[in-house]
Short mmCIF file of C-alpha atoms in Angstrom, two decimals:
data_model
loop_
_atom_site.label_atom_id
_atom_site.label_comp_id
_atom_site.label_asym_id
_atom_site.label_seq_id
_atom_site.Cartn_x
_atom_site.Cartn_y
_atom_site.Cartn_z
CA UNK A 1 0.00 0.00 0.00
CA UNK A 2 1.24 3.48 -0.89
CA UNK A 3 1.16 6.55 1.37
CA UNK A 4 -2.15 7.89 0.07
CA UNK A 5 -3.93 4.56 0.50
CA UNK A 6 -2.51 4.09 3.98
CA UNK A 7 -3.55 7.59 5.03
CA UNK A 8 -7.12 7.06 3.78
CA UNK A 9 -7.52 3.77 5.67
CA UNK A 10 -5.82 5.24 8.75
CA UNK A 11 -8.24 8.18 8.89
CA UNK A 12 -11.17 5.80 8.42
CA UNK A 13 -9.97 3.60 11.30
CA UNK A 14 -9.42 6.58 13.61
CA UNK A 15 -12.89 7.84 12.68
CA UNK A 16 -14.40 4.48 13.64
CA UNK A 17 -12.52 4.60 16.96
CA UNK A 18 -13.76 8.11 17.71
CA UNK A 19 -17.38 7.12 17.03
CA UNK A 20 -16.93 3.94 19.06
CA UNK A 21 -15.49 5.90 21.98
CA UNK A 22 -18.61 8.07 21.95
CA UNK A 23 -21.23 5.35 21.47
CA UNK A 24 -19.79 2.21 23.10
CA UNK A 25 -19.49 2.90 26.82
CA UNK A 26 -18.90 -0.61 28.14
CA UNK A 27 -16.56 -3.48 27.27
CA UNK A 28 -19.27 -5.68 25.77
CA UNK A 29 -18.99 -8.15 22.91
CA UNK A 30 -19.77 -5.58 20.22
CA UNK A 31 -17.14 -3.20 21.63
CA UNK A 32 -14.57 -6.00 21.69
CA UNK A 33 -15.28 -6.95 18.07
CA UNK A 34 -14.97 -3.33 16.90
CA UNK A 35 -11.86 -2.75 19.00
CA UNK A 36 -9.92 -5.75 17.73
CA UNK A 37 -11.30 -5.28 14.24
CA UNK A 38 -9.59 -1.89 14.08
CA UNK A 39 -6.44 -3.45 15.54
CA UNK A 40 -6.34 -6.07 12.78
CA UNK A 41 -7.07 -3.48 10.08
CA UNK A 42 -4.26 -1.23 11.32
CA UNK A 43 -1.85 -4.14 11.52
CA UNK A 44 -2.68 -5.07 7.95
CA UNK A 45 -1.96 -1.64 6.47
CA UNK A 46 1.29 -1.40 8.45
CA UNK A 47 2.40 -4.85 7.31
CA UNK A 48 1.32 -4.30 3.70
CA UNK A 49 3.03 -0.93 3.30
CA UNK A 50 5.14 -0.32 0.22
CA UNK A 51 8.91 -0.24 0.66
CA UNK A 52 8.81 3.49 -0.16
CA UNK A 53 6.71 4.15 2.96
CA UNK A 54 8.83 4.89 6.02
CA UNK A 55 12.43 6.05 6.16
CA UNK A 56 13.94 2.62 6.76
CA UNK A 57 11.43 0.19 5.27
CA UNK A 58 13.45 -0.38 2.10
CA UNK A 59 16.64 -0.84 4.15
CA UNK A 60 14.93 -3.39 6.39
CA UNK A 61 13.65 -5.26 3.34
CA UNK A 62 17.17 -5.43 1.90
CA UNK A 63 18.59 -6.55 5.25
CA UNK A 64 16.00 -9.31 5.52
CA UNK A 65 16.76 -10.55 2.01
CA UNK A 66 20.45 -10.65 2.89
CA UNK A 67 20.28 -12.17 6.37
CA UNK A 68 18.02 -15.11 5.49
CA UNK A 69 20.86 -16.50 3.35
CA UNK A 70 23.42 -16.39 6.18
CA UNK A 71 24.80 -19.42 7.92
CA UNK A 72 23.70 -19.40 11.56
CA UNK A 73 27.19 -18.50 12.76
CA UNK A 74 27.25 -15.45 10.48
CA UNK A 75 24.37 -13.94 12.44
CA UNK A 76 26.80 -13.33 15.30
CA UNK A 77 29.97 -12.55 13.38
CA UNK A 78 28.81 -10.37 10.48
CA UNK A 79 28.11 -6.68 11.03
CA UNK A 80 24.98 -5.67 9.15
CA UNK A 81 23.70 -2.11 8.77
CA UNK A 82 24.94 -0.29 11.84
CA UNK A 83 25.47 -3.53 13.77
CA UNK A 84 21.85 -4.61 14.18
CA UNK A 85 20.99 -6.37 17.44
CA UNK A 86 21.38 -10.14 17.34
CA UNK A 87 17.84 -10.91 18.44
CA UNK A 88 16.48 -9.18 15.37
CA UNK A 89 19.06 -10.93 13.18
CA UNK A 90 18.00 -14.35 14.50
CA UNK A 91 14.31 -13.51 14.13
CA UNK A 92 14.80 -12.63 10.46
CA UNK A 93 16.85 -15.77 9.85
CA UNK A 94 14.23 -18.01 11.45
CA UNK A 95 11.35 -16.37 9.59
CA UNK A 96 13.28 -16.78 6.36
CA UNK A 97 12.88 -20.53 6.80
CA UNK A 98 9.11 -19.97 6.51
CA UNK A 99 9.06 -17.34 3.79
CA UNK A 100 11.78 -15.39 1.93
CA UNK A 101 9.37 -12.53 1.25
CA UNK A 102 10.07 -9.43 3.42
CA UNK A 103 6.42 -8.35 3.07
CA UNK A 104 5.35 -11.51 4.89
CA UNK A 105 7.92 -10.73 7.60
CA UNK A 106 6.66 -7.16 8.01
CA UNK A 107 3.09 -8.45 8.15
CA UNK A 108 3.91 -10.98 10.87
CA UNK A 109 5.72 -8.32 12.93
CA UNK A 110 2.84 -5.85 12.56
CA UNK A 111 0.23 -8.41 13.67
CA UNK A 112 2.35 -9.46 16.66
CA UNK A 113 2.83 -5.86 17.77
CA UNK A 114 -0.69 -4.58 17.27
CA UNK A 115 -2.50 -7.60 18.68
CA UNK A 116 -0.21 -7.72 21.73
CA UNK A 117 -0.65 -4.00 22.36
CA UNK A 118 -4.40 -4.25 21.72
CA UNK A 119 -4.78 -7.03 24.29
CA UNK A 120 -2.73 -5.00 26.78
CA UNK A 121 -4.83 -1.87 26.28
CA UNK A 122 -8.12 -3.79 26.47
CA UNK A 123 -7.01 -5.36 29.72
CA UNK A 124 -5.63 -2.24 31.41
CA UNK A 125 -7.66 0.69 30.13
CA UNK A 126 -11.09 1.77 31.30
CA UNK A 127 -11.53 3.59 27.99
CA UNK A 128 -9.84 1.30 25.46
CA UNK A 129 -11.04 3.19 22.40
CA UNK A 130 -9.64 6.48 23.67
CA UNK A 131 -6.39 4.76 24.62
CA UNK A 132 -6.13 3.23 21.16
CA UNK A 133 -6.79 6.60 19.51
CA UNK A 134 -3.93 8.10 21.52
CA UNK A 135 -1.66 5.19 20.68
CA UNK A 136 -2.40 5.39 16.94
CA UNK A 137 -1.95 9.17 16.87
CA UNK A 138 1.37 9.04 18.73
CA UNK A 139 2.91 5.85 17.36
CA UNK A 140 1.44 4.96 13.97
CA UNK A 141 4.03 6.64 11.75
CA UNK A 142 6.88 5.38 13.91
CA UNK A 143 5.69 1.77 13.68
CA UNK A 144 5.84 2.13 9.90
CA UNK A 145 9.60 2.47 9.97
CA UNK A 146 11.07 1.73 13.42
CA UNK A 147 10.72 -2.04 13.24
CA UNK A 148 13.32 -2.99 15.84
CA UNK A 149 12.28 -0.21 18.18
CA UNK A 150 8.59 -1.08 17.89
CA UNK A 151 9.27 -4.74 18.70
CA UNK A 152 11.21 -3.63 21.79
CA UNK A 153 8.43 -1.26 22.85
CA UNK A 154 5.84 -4.03 22.49
CA UNK A 155 7.86 -6.39 24.67
CA UNK A 156 8.39 -3.68 27.28
CA UNK A 157 4.69 -2.95 27.33
CA UNK A 158 4.06 -6.60 28.19
CA UNK A 159 6.34 -6.18 31.22
CA UNK A 160 3.93 -3.71 32.79
CA UNK A 161 2.06 -6.49 34.63
CA UNK A 162 5.35 -7.60 36.19
CA UNK A 163 5.89 -4.07 37.46
CA UNK A 164 2.43 -3.95 39.03
CA UNK A 165 2.88 -7.38 40.64
CA UNK A 166 6.41 -6.53 41.84
CA UNK A 167 7.93 -9.49 39.96
CA UNK A 168 11.44 -8.32 39.17
CA UNK A 169 12.76 -11.55 37.59
CA UNK A 170 10.20 -11.81 34.74
CA UNK A 171 10.41 -8.03 34.34
CA UNK A 172 14.19 -8.12 33.82
CA UNK A 173 13.85 -11.08 31.45
CA UNK A 174 11.43 -9.14 29.26
CA UNK A 175 13.69 -6.06 29.31
CA UNK A 176 16.64 -8.25 28.33
CA UNK A 177 14.67 -9.76 25.45
CA UNK A 178 13.68 -6.27 24.34
CA UNK A 179 17.34 -5.19 24.28
CA UNK A 180 18.02 -8.01 21.84
CA UNK A 181 15.91 -6.04 19.37
CA UNK A 182 16.95 -2.53 20.39
CA UNK A 183 19.59 -1.82 23.01
CA UNK A 184 17.92 1.36 24.26
CA UNK A 185 15.21 -0.80 25.88
CA UNK A 186 17.55 -1.01 28.87
CA UNK A 187 16.45 2.52 29.76
CA UNK A 188 13.18 1.03 31.00
CA UNK A 189 14.75 -0.77 33.97
CA UNK A 190 14.19 2.23 36.32
CA UNK A 191 10.43 1.85 35.75
CA UNK A 192 10.34 -1.07 38.17
CA UNK A 193 11.71 1.11 40.97
CA UNK A 194 9.76 4.22 39.95
CA UNK A 195 6.61 2.20 40.60
CA UNK A 196 7.56 2.05 44.29
CA UNK A 197 7.57 5.84 44.69
CA UNK A 198 4.61 7.24 46.61
CA UNK A 199 4.90 10.96 45.86
CA UNK A 200 4.95 12.88 42.61
CA UNK A 201 5.28 16.63 43.08
CA UNK A 202 8.84 16.67 44.45
CA UNK A 203 10.07 14.45 41.62
CA UNK A 204 8.36 16.66 39.06
CA UNK A 205 9.90 19.79 40.60
CA UNK A 206 13.31 18.10 40.68
CA UNK A 207 12.96 17.13 37.00
CA UNK A 208 12.03 20.68 36.01
CA UNK A 209 14.97 22.15 37.96
CA UNK A 210 17.44 19.59 36.58
CA UNK A 211 16.23 19.87 33.00
CA UNK A 212 18.31 22.98 32.13
CA UNK A 213 21.43 21.39 33.67
CA UNK A 214 20.92 18.18 31.71
CA UNK A 215 20.18 20.15 28.54
CA UNK A 216 23.41 22.14 28.81
CA UNK A 217 25.59 19.18 29.78
CA UNK A 218 24.31 16.78 27.14
CA UNK A 219 26.75 17.72 24.41
CA UNK A 220 29.81 18.16 26.60
CA UNK A 221 29.38 15.03 28.71
CA UNK A 222 26.80 12.58 27.41
CA UNK A 223 27.58 12.70 23.70
CA UNK A 224 31.34 12.54 24.31
CA UNK A 225 30.80 9.30 26.27
CA UNK A 226 28.30 7.70 23.90
CA UNK A 227 30.40 8.32 20.80
CA UNK A 228 33.19 6.21 22.27
CA UNK A 229 31.13 3.16 21.27
CA UNK A 230 31.40 2.15 17.62
CA UNK A 231 27.67 1.65 17.25
CA UNK A 232 26.95 5.24 18.29
CA UNK A 233 30.02 6.91 16.81
CA UNK A 234 27.75 9.10 14.66
CA UNK A 235 25.44 10.06 17.51
CA UNK A 236 24.02 13.55 17.18
CA UNK A 237 21.55 15.39 19.35
CA UNK A 238 18.25 16.16 17.67
CA UNK A 239 17.54 19.84 18.30
CA UNK A 240 14.57 20.40 16.05
CA UNK A 241 11.33 18.95 14.75
CA UNK A 242 9.82 16.00 16.60
CA UNK A 243 12.20 16.15 19.56
CA UNK A 244 11.31 19.73 20.49
CA UNK A 245 7.60 19.18 19.85
CA UNK A 246 7.55 16.06 21.96
CA UNK A 247 9.52 17.68 24.79
CA UNK A 248 6.99 20.51 24.95
CA UNK A 249 4.20 17.94 24.91
CA UNK A 250 5.82 16.13 27.82
CA UNK A 251 5.90 19.35 29.85
CA UNK A 252 2.21 19.98 29.11
CA UNK A 253 1.26 16.41 30.04
CA UNK A 254 3.38 16.53 33.21
CA UNK A 255 1.75 19.76 34.39
CA UNK A 256 -1.75 18.53 33.51
CA UNK A 257 -1.12 15.22 35.29
CA UNK A 258 -0.02 16.96 38.49
CA UNK A 259 -3.05 19.24 38.33
CA UNK A 260 -5.46 16.34 37.80
CA UNK A 261 -3.97 14.36 40.67
CA UNK A 262 -4.44 17.22 43.13
CA UNK A 263 -7.43 19.19 41.89
CA UNK A 264 -9.29 16.88 39.54
CA UNK A 265 -11.07 13.56 40.00
CA UNK A 266 -10.56 11.32 43.00
CA UNK A 267 -9.04 7.96 42.17
CA UNK A 268 -9.69 4.67 43.96
CA UNK A 269 -6.59 3.57 45.87
CA UNK A 270 -5.34 1.09 43.24
CA UNK A 271 -5.95 3.50 40.35
CA UNK A 272 -4.27 6.34 42.24
CA UNK A 273 -1.11 4.27 42.61
CA UNK A 274 -1.03 3.64 38.84
CA UNK A 275 -1.59 7.33 38.20
CA UNK A 276 1.24 8.27 40.57
CA UNK A 277 3.43 5.84 38.64
CA UNK A 278 2.41 7.54 35.40
CA UNK A 279 3.24 11.01 36.79
CA UNK A 280 6.66 9.92 37.99
CA UNK A 281 7.40 8.22 34.66
CA UNK A 282 6.64 11.46 32.87
CA UNK A 283 9.01 13.34 35.19
CA UNK A 284 11.82 10.87 34.45
CA UNK A 285 11.12 11.16 30.74
CA UNK A 286 11.65 14.92 30.94
CA UNK A 287 15.28 14.23 31.89
CA UNK A 288 15.71 11.69 29.09
CA UNK A 289 14.34 13.80 26.25
CA UNK A 290 17.39 16.13 25.92
CA UNK A 291 19.48 13.10 24.92
CA UNK A 292 17.31 12.17 21.96
CA UNK A 293 19.49 11.61 18.92
CA UNK A 294 19.17 11.26 15.18
CA UNK A 295 19.83 7.54 15.20
CA UNK A 296 18.00 4.59 16.71
CA UNK A 297 18.41 5.76 20.31
CA UNK A 298 15.43 8.01 19.65
CA UNK A 299 13.41 5.25 21.32
CA UNK A 300 14.92 5.94 24.73
CA UNK A 301 13.39 9.39 24.80
CA UNK A 302 9.79 8.36 24.82
CA UNK A 303 9.48 4.70 25.75
CA UNK A 304 9.20 5.53 29.47
CA UNK A 305 6.36 7.92 28.81
CA UNK A 306 4.27 6.12 26.23
CA UNK A 307 4.49 2.71 27.81
CA UNK A 308 2.06 3.54 30.59
CA UNK A 309 0.01 6.18 28.74
CA UNK A 310 -2.99 4.02 27.79
CA UNK A 311 -3.46 2.74 31.35
CA UNK A 312 -4.07 6.14 32.90
CA UNK A 313 -7.62 6.53 31.62
#
């Protein structure tokens, strides 16, 4: 599917979700059918996208066509396209035994991601349609091109139950698996400990006060350290476009979240704890955003924030 076709179907799906959010107030059978119907439709257009859609789609297609012909040992000894993580290399190689067509691979990845995320949202959100609208609006274009990152994000999202149940072993296992697809997934480890924090305002204030310091020091300290690693030797800070827009959005969300927690609706005890977790995650994300770069580490800037976003409704 080309860009115009994808956009038309995307707008239709979002329109259906908006109408469903207005008319379907409970999680009944009809709501579930509509919800997962839109999930499947979105997964299909993502998987069936043309190679010209997305910055890296064509590159990923070429990589897949190359890797499936490797010997197994080559997966660990051959450097492919900026030293792709070995988990993703193995996944491609294994799928190549089923089909050598990269479109089939993209389709399988899209269905895994969207169905897994859909199940997670349906289970955790009181307003699943609204949560899905937010997810599609924030993530849709990224899932068209950031294949490794989106796999890692999906796996991290599945670790949320481990955080809530205080199960550190399965949580760390999922984070480790996610790093096999994108190394920046390791940035999510603090989420387990952030969940134990009871307050929010002092952490938000600390994040706001530290933000200018982090912003100033990022080029002189952080980048000089990161570029010592071969994989990130070309690391550059992103100072325009999406990074700035998203940072401003984070500030708005952080302020609104603090206001809602103190002045807005009263949450039941269990929901309030999840909302406190959300607020503290946003505060941590404010300190991560200045490090967003032009390469794949872009994921680290927003994974902490978006991962718990759908559960706060």
